[in-house]
């Protein structure tokens, strides 16, 4: 692998103050950071010319590669709705790495995503964290078991009531979850893959990731997590601003908010607002911003952060919400999410400040390899 020196960049490390300087990359890792570094022999030098260099952006909640671009229902592998409870499913078994969505992610500065089963089932399956570059899913995985996805409210109610004599209710959803987790906790079930995935959550080896839009569903998720002493993440958190004071008092740190860059397509979204990000931040929660690709295309993650900033989320926090905050939430902050020595060299050079609508990536690097490069970028070997 060719070593690289990025010279004269406006560096935003995220976890420390921004400055003008150089970064040396060796063996796919950030090797050295300083205001001025001398080029070494056989090292490729990329002249940043004062442009903005940031860590690759991270989307903590996507279905990237599970809804193939341009194929409609034929390419939909996000929801296995034959059963309402499917903890034995893994999102990575449905991901198509050659989907055009990965190319769009790379060309717009998104280098890491959490890929999740859809939200039609009460228990949807296991989530994974992957890099956005690779031909085979096994080569892209950062964290194979990143969480167990469950969904509350409108989606499982609608899907698992359709065509049946009765109707699934919120009471029924919570009851089924309690029974499933109690069965495993009391060791009353056979040793199946489904059993093992719930057991991982009970042992806090991976978090419970709960699709919850409405305020009551958000609080139900936390109540359930407290009953079983689980590590919980709230996904979407659309009405989180309505219960921000309550959330501030509860044992929860990470929330992933979005997609907000969409229309209010169902009842649970009627109170959706860009102010949710600011309000949750002001109440002490660590917020990650998501596109929920494909519901908002993943390439607009930086614009979502910009809109959240426009509506009051501090700019530095908006940047953290698509870098170090999601890295922490999905358990990969030791590898990605900031520019620090020893971390993966996942870096993006931007034409403008990345929350500006004019901003365009000129170069995207993953694991020290330049994956995308604009023709206007000047370099020399």
mmCIF file of C-alpha atoms in Angstrom:
data_model
loop_
_atom_site.group_PDB
_atom_site.id
_atom_site.type_symbol
_atom_site.label_atom_id
_atom_site.label_comp_id
_atom_site.label_asym_id
_atom_site.label_seq_id
_atom_site.Cartn_x
_atom_site.Cartn_y
_atom_site.Cartn_z
ATOM 1 C CA UNK A 1 0.000 0.000 0.000
ATOM 2 C CA UNK A 2 1.405 3.378 -1.050
ATOM 3 C CA UNK A 3 2.103 5.769 1.841
ATOM 4 C CA UNK A 4 0.490 9.193 1.501
ATOM 5 C CA UNK A 5 1.190 12.692 2.771
ATOM 6 C CA UNK A 6 -1.706 15.148 2.659
ATOM 7 C CA UNK A 7 -0.159 18.597 2.798
ATOM 8 C CA UNK A 8 -1.506 22.043 3.691
ATOM 9 C CA UNK A 9 -5.038 21.018 4.655
ATOM 10 C CA UNK A 10 -7.528 22.794 6.888
ATOM 11 C CA UNK A 11 -7.851 19.869 9.275
ATOM 12 C CA UNK A 12 -10.946 19.280 11.403
ATOM 13 C CA UNK A 13 -9.963 16.472 13.819
ATOM 14 C CA UNK A 14 -13.474 16.702 15.420
ATOM 15 C CA UNK A 15 -12.228 15.802 18.911
ATOM 16 C CA UNK A 16 -9.842 18.788 19.015
ATOM 17 C CA UNK A 17 -9.532 22.253 17.485
ATOM 18 C CA UNK A 18 -9.183 22.665 13.725
ATOM 19 C CA UNK A 19 -5.872 23.868 12.293
ATOM 20 C CA UNK A 20 -3.826 24.059 9.078
ATOM 21 C CA UNK A 21 -1.348 21.235 8.693
ATOM 22 C CA UNK A 22 -0.260 17.907 7.239
ATOM 23 C CA UNK A 23 -1.195 14.257 7.759
ATOM 24 C CA UNK A 24 0.967 11.219 7.004
ATOM 25 C CA UNK A 25 -0.720 7.881 6.300
ATOM 26 C CA UNK A 26 1.076 4.531 6.555
ATOM 27 C CA UNK A 27 -0.351 1.024 6.215
ATOM 28 C CA UNK A 28 -3.904 2.370 6.066
ATOM 29 C CA UNK A 29 -3.627 4.230 9.384
ATOM 30 C CA UNK A 30 -3.101 7.847 10.395
ATOM 31 C CA UNK A 31 0.583 7.789 11.275
ATOM 32 C CA UNK A 32 1.479 11.408 11.986
ATOM 33 C CA UNK A 33 -0.261 14.787 12.261
ATOM 34 C CA UNK A 34 1.593 18.099 12.441
ATOM 35 C CA UNK A 35 1.577 21.647 11.152
ATOM 36 C CA UNK A 36 4.442 20.826 8.775
ATOM 37 C CA UNK A 37 5.773 17.415 7.707
ATOM 38 C CA UNK A 38 8.548 16.698 5.224
ATOM 39 C CA UNK A 39 7.742 14.343 2.372
ATOM 40 C CA UNK A 40 9.442 10.964 2.495
ATOM 41 C CA UNK A 41 10.829 8.959 -0.408
ATOM 42 C CA UNK A 42 8.248 6.889 -2.369
ATOM 43 C CA UNK A 43 5.419 8.755 -0.659
ATOM 44 C CA UNK A 44 2.508 10.159 -2.644
ATOM 45 C CA UNK A 45 1.956 13.817 -1.797
ATOM 46 C CA UNK A 46 -1.543 15.272 -2.117
ATOM 47 C CA UNK A 47 -1.691 19.054 -2.116
ATOM 48 C CA UNK A 48 -4.842 20.091 -0.239
ATOM 49 C CA UNK A 49 -4.238 23.795 -0.911
ATOM 50 C CA UNK A 50 -5.984 24.856 2.288
ATOM 51 C CA UNK A 51 -9.167 22.908 1.641
ATOM 52 C CA UNK A 52 -11.205 21.219 4.365
ATOM 53 C CA UNK A 53 -10.071 17.760 5.519
ATOM 54 C CA UNK A 54 -12.400 15.817 7.785
ATOM 55 C CA UNK A 55 -12.836 12.228 8.912
ATOM 56 C CA UNK A 56 -15.133 10.171 6.712
ATOM 57 C CA UNK A 57 -18.740 10.694 7.708
ATOM 58 C CA UNK A 58 -20.703 7.986 9.495
ATOM 59 C CA UNK A 59 -24.402 7.204 9.181
ATOM 60 C CA UNK A 60 -25.503 5.222 12.223
ATOM 61 C CA UNK A 61 -28.776 3.940 10.755
ATOM 62 C CA UNK A 62 -29.101 2.810 7.135
ATOM 63 C CA UNK A 63 -30.395 0.015 4.954
ATOM 64 C CA UNK A 64 -27.608 0.546 2.424
ATOM 65 C CA UNK A 65 -27.375 -2.371 0.023
ATOM 66 C CA UNK A 66 -30.656 -3.864 1.236
ATOM 67 C CA UNK A 67 -32.794 -1.712 -1.078
ATOM 68 C CA UNK A 68 -30.965 -1.882 -4.402
ATOM 69 C CA UNK A 69 -31.044 1.343 -6.387
ATOM 70 C CA UNK A 70 -33.362 1.267 -9.418
ATOM 71 C CA UNK A 71 -34.869 -2.177 -8.832
ATOM 72 C CA UNK A 72 -38.001 -1.498 -6.774
ATOM 73 C CA UNK A 73 -39.488 -4.443 -4.891
ATOM 74 C CA UNK A 74 -37.260 -6.942 -6.712
ATOM 75 C CA UNK A 75 -34.198 -5.542 -4.932
ATOM 76 C CA UNK A 76 -35.826 -5.168 -1.496
ATOM 77 C CA UNK A 77 -34.146 -7.484 0.994
ATOM 78 C CA UNK A 78 -34.635 -5.365 4.122
ATOM 79 C CA UNK A 79 -37.708 -7.007 5.686
ATOM 80 C CA UNK A 80 -38.437 -10.699 6.244
ATOM 81 C CA UNK A 81 -42.113 -10.443 7.157
ATOM 82 C CA UNK A 82 -43.096 -14.117 7.142
ATOM 83 C CA UNK A 83 -42.664 -14.038 10.931
ATOM 84 C CA UNK A 84 -43.050 -11.120 13.344
ATOM 85 C CA UNK A 85 -40.010 -12.097 15.447
ATOM 86 C CA UNK A 86 -36.776 -12.769 13.546
ATOM 87 C CA UNK A 87 -33.745 -12.305 15.836
ATOM 88 C CA UNK A 88 -31.893 -14.946 13.821
ATOM 89 C CA UNK A 89 -31.610 -12.708 10.721
ATOM 90 C CA UNK A 90 -28.468 -10.680 9.919
ATOM 91 C CA UNK A 91 -28.566 -7.571 7.749
ATOM 92 C CA UNK A 92 -25.205 -8.390 6.150
ATOM 93 C CA UNK A 93 -26.704 -11.547 4.598
ATOM 94 C CA UNK A 94 -28.914 -9.331 2.432
ATOM 95 C CA UNK A 95 -26.460 -6.549 1.547
ATOM 96 C CA UNK A 96 -25.436 -6.181 -2.102
ATOM 97 C CA UNK A 97 -22.008 -4.468 -2.021
ATOM 98 C CA UNK A 98 -22.162 -3.589 -5.731
ATOM 99 C CA UNK A 99 -25.324 -1.526 -5.259
ATOM 100 C CA UNK A 100 -24.958 1.992 -6.663
ATOM 101 C CA UNK A 101 -25.769 3.394 -3.215
ATOM 102 C CA UNK A 102 -22.255 2.527 -2.035
ATOM 103 C CA UNK A 103 -20.734 4.526 -4.878
ATOM 104 C CA UNK A 104 -22.954 7.494 -3.990
ATOM 105 C CA UNK A 105 -21.886 7.224 -0.349
ATOM 106 C CA UNK A 106 -18.178 7.243 -1.215
ATOM 107 C CA UNK A 107 -18.484 10.150 -3.657
ATOM 108 C CA UNK A 108 -20.259 12.201 -0.966
ATOM 109 C CA UNK A 109 -17.903 11.518 1.915
ATOM 110 C CA UNK A 110 -19.715 8.720 3.799
ATOM 111 C CA UNK A 111 -17.199 6.011 4.624
ATOM 112 C CA UNK A 112 -18.875 4.001 7.413
ATOM 113 C CA UNK A 113 -22.495 3.005 7.981
ATOM 114 C CA UNK A 114 -24.490 0.789 10.235
ATOM 115 C CA UNK A 115 -26.655 -1.434 8.062
ATOM 116 C CA UNK A 116 -29.861 -2.636 9.687
ATOM 117 C CA UNK A 117 -32.808 -4.874 8.922
ATOM 118 C CA UNK A 118 -36.015 -2.958 8.223
ATOM 119 C CA UNK A 119 -38.684 -2.055 10.749
ATOM 120 C CA UNK A 120 -41.626 -4.228 9.688
ATOM 121 C CA UNK A 121 -41.006 -6.886 12.349
ATOM 122 C CA UNK A 122 -41.108 -6.622 16.127
ATOM 123 C CA UNK A 123 -37.623 -8.144 16.163
ATOM 124 C CA UNK A 124 -35.980 -7.503 12.814
ATOM 125 C CA UNK A 125 -32.554 -9.047 13.262
ATOM 126 C CA UNK A 126 -28.903 -8.233 13.796
ATOM 127 C CA UNK A 127 -27.260 -5.018 12.602
ATOM 128 C CA UNK A 128 -23.639 -4.644 11.431
ATOM 129 C CA UNK A 129 -21.203 -1.780 10.934
ATOM 130 C CA UNK A 130 -19.459 -1.752 7.560
ATOM 131 C CA UNK A 131 -17.173 0.418 5.462
ATOM 132 C CA UNK A 132 -18.738 1.654 2.235
ATOM 133 C CA UNK A 133 -16.008 0.268 -0.020
ATOM 134 C CA UNK A 134 -15.562 -3.364 -1.034
ATOM 135 C CA UNK A 135 -16.718 -6.070 -3.416
ATOM 136 C CA UNK A 136 -17.464 -8.662 -0.707
ATOM 137 C CA UNK A 137 -19.351 -7.932 2.480
ATOM 138 C CA UNK A 138 -16.909 -9.893 4.657
ATOM 139 C CA UNK A 139 -14.121 -7.512 3.638
ATOM 140 C CA UNK A 140 -16.211 -4.469 4.608
ATOM 141 C CA UNK A 141 -17.243 -5.403 8.148
ATOM 142 C CA UNK A 142 -16.061 -3.311 11.075
ATOM 143 C CA UNK A 143 -18.397 -4.832 13.653
ATOM 144 C CA UNK A 144 -20.414 -7.922 12.783
ATOM 145 C CA UNK A 145 -22.762 -7.868 15.788
ATOM 146 C CA UNK A 146 -23.562 -4.196 16.332
ATOM 147 C CA UNK A 147 -27.053 -4.537 17.782
ATOM 148 C CA UNK A 148 -30.406 -6.284 17.727
ATOM 149 C CA UNK A 149 -33.013 -4.263 15.850
ATOM 150 C CA UNK A 150 -36.561 -4.133 17.218
ATOM 151 C CA UNK A 151 -39.441 -1.941 16.107
ATOM 152 C CA UNK A 152 -42.341 -0.469 18.038
ATOM 153 C CA UNK A 153 -45.484 1.252 16.901
ATOM 154 C CA UNK A 154 -46.993 1.788 13.488
ATOM 155 C CA UNK A 155 -44.856 -0.422 11.218
ATOM 156 C CA UNK A 156 -45.195 -3.834 12.930
ATOM 157 C CA UNK A 157 -48.804 -2.995 13.844
ATOM 158 C CA UNK A 158 -49.668 -2.426 10.188
ATOM 159 C CA UNK A 159 -47.693 -5.284 8.650
ATOM 160 C CA UNK A 160 -48.626 -8.007 11.115
ATOM 161 C CA UNK A 161 -52.302 -7.073 11.344
ATOM 162 C CA UNK A 162 -52.947 -7.039 7.595
ATOM 163 C CA UNK A 163 -55.202 -9.820 6.400
ATOM 164 C CA UNK A 164 -55.676 -11.328 9.839
ATOM 165 C CA UNK A 165 -58.778 -11.722 11.947
ATOM 166 C CA UNK A 166 -57.329 -9.738 14.844
ATOM 167 C CA UNK A 167 -55.138 -6.684 15.168
ATOM 168 C CA UNK A 168 -51.651 -6.353 16.643
ATOM 169 C CA UNK A 169 -51.507 -3.570 19.235
ATOM 170 C CA UNK A 170 -48.789 -1.756 21.136
ATOM 171 C CA UNK A 171 -49.715 -3.909 24.128
ATOM 172 C CA UNK A 172 -49.211 -7.007 22.027
ATOM 173 C CA UNK A 173 -45.828 -5.858 20.731
ATOM 174 C CA UNK A 174 -44.477 -5.205 24.220
ATOM 175 C CA UNK A 175 -45.973 -8.446 25.518
ATOM 176 C CA UNK A 176 -44.334 -10.500 22.783
ATOM 177 C CA UNK A 177 -40.986 -8.833 23.426
ATOM 178 C CA UNK A 178 -41.160 -9.532 27.144
ATOM 179 C CA UNK A 179 -42.032 -13.174 26.554
ATOM 180 C CA UNK A 180 -39.198 -13.635 24.054
ATOM 181 C CA UNK A 181 -36.577 -12.075 26.315
ATOM 182 C CA UNK A 182 -37.855 -13.834 29.456
ATOM 183 C CA UNK A 183 -37.763 -17.213 27.688
ATOM 184 C CA UNK A 184 -34.086 -16.720 26.915
ATOM 185 C CA UNK A 185 -33.257 -15.210 30.295
ATOM 186 C CA UNK A 186 -34.809 -18.179 32.092
ATOM 187 C CA UNK A 187 -33.128 -20.622 29.663
ATOM 188 C CA UNK A 188 -36.461 -22.099 28.630
ATOM 189 C CA UNK A 189 -35.681 -22.240 24.903
ATOM 190 C CA UNK A 190 -33.525 -24.423 22.674
ATOM 191 C CA UNK A 191 -30.010 -23.289 21.790
ATOM 192 C CA UNK A 192 -30.812 -21.631 18.463
ATOM 193 C CA UNK A 193 -29.175 -18.724 16.639
ATOM 194 C CA UNK A 194 -32.217 -16.614 17.568
ATOM 195 C CA UNK A 195 -31.714 -17.547 21.221
ATOM 196 C CA UNK A 196 -28.023 -16.591 21.024
ATOM 197 C CA UNK A 197 -28.724 -13.158 19.573
ATOM 198 C CA UNK A 198 -31.176 -12.271 22.353
ATOM 199 C CA UNK A 199 -28.695 -13.678 24.855
ATOM 200 C CA UNK A 200 -26.016 -11.333 23.505
ATOM 201 C CA UNK A 201 -28.306 -8.398 24.265
ATOM 202 C CA UNK A 202 -29.127 -9.706 27.751
ATOM 203 C CA UNK A 203 -25.397 -9.994 28.465
ATOM 204 C CA UNK A 204 -24.800 -6.470 27.085
ATOM 205 C CA UNK A 205 -22.491 -7.854 24.428
ATOM 206 C CA UNK A 206 -24.428 -5.737 21.949
ATOM 207 C CA UNK A 207 -27.105 -3.067 22.413
ATOM 208 C CA UNK A 208 -30.806 -3.195 21.716
ATOM 209 C CA UNK A 209 -31.576 -0.800 18.862
ATOM 210 C CA UNK A 210 -35.187 0.319 18.986
ATOM 211 C CA UNK A 211 -37.099 1.859 16.075
ATOM 212 C CA UNK A 212 -39.361 4.318 17.930
ATOM 213 C CA UNK A 213 -40.893 7.488 16.486
ATOM 214 C CA UNK A 214 -43.716 8.368 18.880
ATOM 215 C CA UNK A 215 -43.050 9.709 22.366
ATOM 216 C CA UNK A 216 -44.847 6.838 24.122
ATOM 217 C CA UNK A 217 -42.929 4.239 22.111
ATOM 218 C CA UNK A 218 -39.630 5.932 23.002
ATOM 219 C CA UNK A 219 -40.461 5.705 26.695
ATOM 220 C CA UNK A 220 -41.759 2.129 26.328
ATOM 221 C CA UNK A 221 -38.414 1.145 24.810
ATOM 222 C CA UNK A 222 -36.512 2.589 27.742
ATOM 223 C CA UNK A 223 -38.903 1.016 30.241
ATOM 224 C CA UNK A 224 -38.353 -2.367 28.586
ATOM 225 C CA UNK A 225 -34.582 -1.876 28.648
ATOM 226 C CA UNK A 226 -34.688 -1.016 32.349
ATOM 227 C CA UNK A 227 -36.747 -4.134 33.140
ATOM 228 C CA UNK A 228 -34.146 -6.408 31.546
ATOM 229 C CA UNK A 229 -31.096 -4.201 32.320
ATOM 230 C CA UNK A 230 -30.213 -3.728 28.651
ATOM 231 C CA UNK A 231 -27.960 -1.303 26.802
ATOM 232 C CA UNK A 232 -30.431 0.571 24.586
ATOM 233 C CA UNK A 233 -30.223 2.947 21.609
ATOM 234 C CA UNK A 234 -33.256 4.854 20.327
ATOM 235 C CA UNK A 235 -33.464 4.933 16.537
ATOM 236 C CA UNK A 236 -35.383 7.793 14.817
ATOM 237 C CA UNK A 237 -36.542 9.427 18.082
ATOM 238 C CA UNK A 238 -38.874 11.642 16.027
ATOM 239 C CA UNK A 239 -40.884 12.907 19.001
ATOM 240 C CA UNK A 240 -37.869 12.942 21.312
ATOM 241 C CA UNK A 241 -38.216 16.705 21.702
ATOM 242 C CA UNK A 242 -41.635 16.141 23.331
ATOM 243 C CA UNK A 243 -40.112 13.988 26.097
ATOM 244 C CA UNK A 244 -36.628 15.540 26.256
ATOM 245 C CA UNK A 245 -36.955 16.367 29.968
ATOM 246 C CA UNK A 246 -37.949 12.785 30.722
ATOM 247 C CA UNK A 247 -35.110 11.375 28.621
ATOM 248 C CA UNK A 248 -32.662 13.586 30.500
ATOM 249 C CA UNK A 249 -33.552 11.723 33.705
ATOM 250 C CA UNK A 250 -33.398 8.220 32.221
ATOM 251 C CA UNK A 251 -30.384 5.917 31.732
ATOM 252 C CA UNK A 252 -29.914 6.631 28.034
ATOM 253 C CA UNK A 253 -27.046 8.399 26.307
ATOM 254 C CA UNK A 254 -27.211 7.783 22.541
ATOM 255 C CA UNK A 255 -30.056 8.656 20.185
ATOM 256 C CA UNK A 256 -30.069 8.561 16.394
ATOM 257 C CA UNK A 257 -32.452 11.101 14.894
ATOM 258 C CA UNK A 258 -33.907 11.101 11.382
ATOM 259 C CA UNK A 259 -34.706 10.908 8.591
ATOM 260 C CA UNK A 260 -35.943 14.483 8.820
ATOM 261 C CA UNK A 261 -35.263 15.356 5.176
ATOM 262 C CA UNK A 262 -38.484 13.597 4.088
ATOM 263 C CA UNK A 263 -42.185 14.337 4.038
ATOM 264 C CA UNK A 264 -44.461 13.384 6.920
ATOM 265 C CA UNK A 265 -45.537 10.169 5.269
ATOM 266 C CA UNK A 266 -47.344 8.554 8.220
ATOM 267 C CA UNK A 267 -49.078 9.409 11.478
ATOM 268 C CA UNK A 268 -46.003 8.865 13.658
ATOM 269 C CA UNK A 269 -44.159 11.607 11.755
ATOM 270 C CA UNK A 270 -46.695 14.392 12.199
ATOM 271 C CA UNK A 271 -44.563 16.120 14.865
ATOM 272 C CA UNK A 272 -41.292 15.780 12.959
ATOM 273 C CA UNK A 273 -39.118 18.901 13.166
ATOM 274 C CA UNK A 274 -35.499 19.935 12.572
ATOM 275 C CA UNK A 275 -35.495 21.383 16.098
ATOM 276 C CA UNK A 276 -35.428 17.885 17.613
ATOM 277 C CA UNK A 277 -31.642 17.720 17.205
ATOM 278 C CA UNK A 278 -31.052 20.956 19.101
ATOM 279 C CA UNK A 279 -33.516 20.167 21.871
ATOM 280 C CA UNK A 280 -32.130 16.696 22.554
ATOM 281 C CA UNK A 281 -28.576 18.053 22.542
ATOM 282 C CA UNK A 282 -29.557 20.779 24.998
ATOM 283 C CA UNK A 283 -30.931 18.069 27.299
ATOM 284 C CA UNK A 284 -27.630 16.235 27.396
ATOM 285 C CA UNK A 285 -28.153 13.446 24.874
ATOM 286 C CA UNK A 286 -25.470 12.474 22.374
ATOM 287 C CA UNK A 287 -27.188 12.854 19.020
ATOM 288 C CA UNK A 288 -26.339 11.119 15.746
ATOM 289 C CA UNK A 289 -27.916 12.258 12.485
ATOM 290 C CA UNK A 290 -29.185 9.659 10.021
ATOM 291 C CA UNK A 291 -30.529 9.643 6.484
ATOM 292 C CA UNK A 292 -32.117 6.215 7.059
ATOM 293 C CA UNK A 293 -31.041 5.434 3.495
ATOM 294 C CA UNK A 294 -32.875 4.989 1.154
ATOM 295 C CA UNK A 295 -35.620 7.108 2.757
ATOM 296 C CA UNK A 296 -33.240 10.010 2.377
ATOM 297 C CA UNK A 297 -30.377 9.054 0.054
ATOM 298 C CA UNK A 298 -27.155 8.541 2.004
ATOM 299 C CA UNK A 299 -25.311 11.120 -0.131
ATOM 300 C CA UNK A 300 -27.261 13.906 1.580
ATOM 301 C CA UNK A 301 -25.971 13.199 5.097
ATOM 302 C CA UNK A 302 -23.893 16.392 5.161
ATOM 303 C CA UNK A 303 -26.915 18.441 4.025
ATOM 304 C CA UNK A 304 -29.010 16.941 6.847
ATOM 305 C CA UNK A 305 -26.335 18.052 9.313
ATOM 306 C CA UNK A 306 -26.364 21.499 7.726
ATOM 307 C CA UNK A 307 -30.131 21.806 8.088
ATOM 308 C CA UNK A 308 -29.950 20.695 11.727
ATOM 309 C CA UNK A 309 -27.348 23.429 12.282
ATOM 310 C CA UNK A 310 -29.541 25.977 10.511
ATOM 311 C CA UNK A 311 -32.295 25.192 13.031
ATOM 312 C CA UNK A 312 -30.119 25.711 16.085
ATOM 313 C CA UNK A 313 -27.845 22.709 16.581
ATOM 314 C CA UNK A 314 -24.351 24.170 17.133
ATOM 315 C CA UNK A 315 -22.180 23.692 14.047
ATOM 316 C CA UNK A 316 -19.464 21.779 15.912
ATOM 317 C CA UNK A 317 -22.106 19.450 17.363
ATOM 318 C CA UNK A 318 -23.643 18.948 13.908
ATOM 319 C CA UNK A 319 -20.218 17.772 12.705
ATOM 320 C CA UNK A 320 -19.872 15.480 15.701
ATOM 321 C CA UNK A 321 -23.348 14.096 14.930
ATOM 322 C CA UNK A 322 -22.061 12.613 11.662
ATOM 323 C CA UNK A 323 -18.609 11.595 12.906
ATOM 324 C CA UNK A 324 -17.596 10.787 16.477
ATOM 325 C CA UNK A 325 -21.113 10.556 17.973
ATOM 326 C CA UNK A 326 -22.291 7.787 15.630
ATOM 327 C CA UNK A 327 -18.880 6.115 15.965
ATOM 328 C CA UNK A 328 -19.455 5.898 19.713
ATOM 329 C CA UNK A 329 -23.080 4.837 19.345
ATOM 330 C CA UNK A 330 -22.232 1.947 17.021
ATOM 331 C CA UNK A 331 -19.127 0.896 18.921
ATOM 332 C CA UNK A 332 -16.327 1.739 16.470
ATOM 333 C CA UNK A 333 -14.883 4.970 17.903
ATOM 334 C CA UNK A 334 -11.518 3.242 18.376
ATOM 335 C CA UNK A 335 -11.242 2.974 14.582
ATOM 336 C CA UNK A 336 -13.158 5.854 12.984
ATOM 337 C CA UNK A 337 -15.017 9.111 13.660
ATOM 338 C CA UNK A 338 -12.120 11.510 14.217
ATOM 339 C CA UNK A 339 -8.664 12.342 12.896
ATOM 340 C CA UNK A 340 -6.239 10.903 15.430
ATOM 341 C CA UNK A 341 -2.966 9.024 15.204
ATOM 342 C CA UNK A 342 -3.582 5.279 15.079
ATOM 343 C CA UNK A 343 -7.089 5.461 13.658
ATOM 344 C CA UNK A 344 -8.108 4.218 10.219
ATOM 345 C CA UNK A 345 -7.176 6.674 7.475
ATOM 346 C CA UNK A 346 -10.780 7.308 6.411
ATOM 347 C CA UNK A 347 -10.510 10.909 5.247
ATOM 348 C CA UNK A 348 -12.415 13.255 2.951
ATOM 349 C CA UNK A 349 -11.121 16.441 1.355
ATOM 350 C CA UNK A 350 -13.917 18.958 0.716
ATOM 351 C CA UNK A 351 -14.096 21.903 -1.676
ATOM 352 C CA UNK A 352 -16.025 24.000 0.867
ATOM 353 C CA UNK A 353 -16.974 23.619 4.525
ATOM 354 C CA UNK A 354 -18.996 20.373 4.367
ATOM 355 C CA UNK A 355 -22.215 21.717 5.898
ATOM 356 C CA UNK A 356 -22.410 24.284 3.081
ATOM 357 C CA UNK A 357 -24.736 23.260 0.242
ATOM 358 C CA UNK A 358 -21.933 24.055 -2.221
ATOM 359 C CA UNK A 359 -19.550 21.571 -0.575
ATOM 360 C CA UNK A 360 -18.298 18.742 -2.734
ATOM 361 C CA UNK A 361 -15.800 16.008 -1.857
ATOM 362 C CA UNK A 362 -12.646 16.197 -3.950
ATOM 363 C CA UNK A 363 -11.165 13.012 -2.490
ATOM 364 C CA UNK A 364 -12.416 10.127 -0.385
ATOM 365 C CA UNK A 365 -9.925 7.818 1.292
ATOM 366 C CA UNK A 366 -10.813 4.585 3.102
ATOM 367 C CA UNK A 367 -8.184 2.607 5.014
ATOM 368 C CA UNK A 368 -5.481 4.787 3.483
ATOM 369 C CA UNK A 369 -6.525 4.076 -0.090
ATOM 370 C CA UNK A 370 -7.884 6.829 -2.335
ATOM 371 C CA UNK A 371 -11.223 5.389 -3.447
ATOM 372 C CA UNK A 372 -12.598 8.492 -5.130
ATOM 373 C CA UNK A 373 -10.663 11.401 -6.576
ATOM 374 C CA UNK A 374 -11.926 14.480 -8.384
ATOM 375 C CA UNK A 375 -10.041 15.522 -11.499
ATOM 376 C CA UNK A 376 -9.327 18.953 -9.986
ATOM 377 C CA UNK A 377 -7.193 17.468 -7.203
ATOM 378 C CA UNK A 378 -3.474 18.151 -7.506
ATOM 379 C CA UNK A 379 -1.041 15.438 -6.463
ATOM 380 C CA UNK A 380 2.462 14.235 -7.131
ATOM 381 C CA UNK A 381 4.385 11.072 -6.363
#
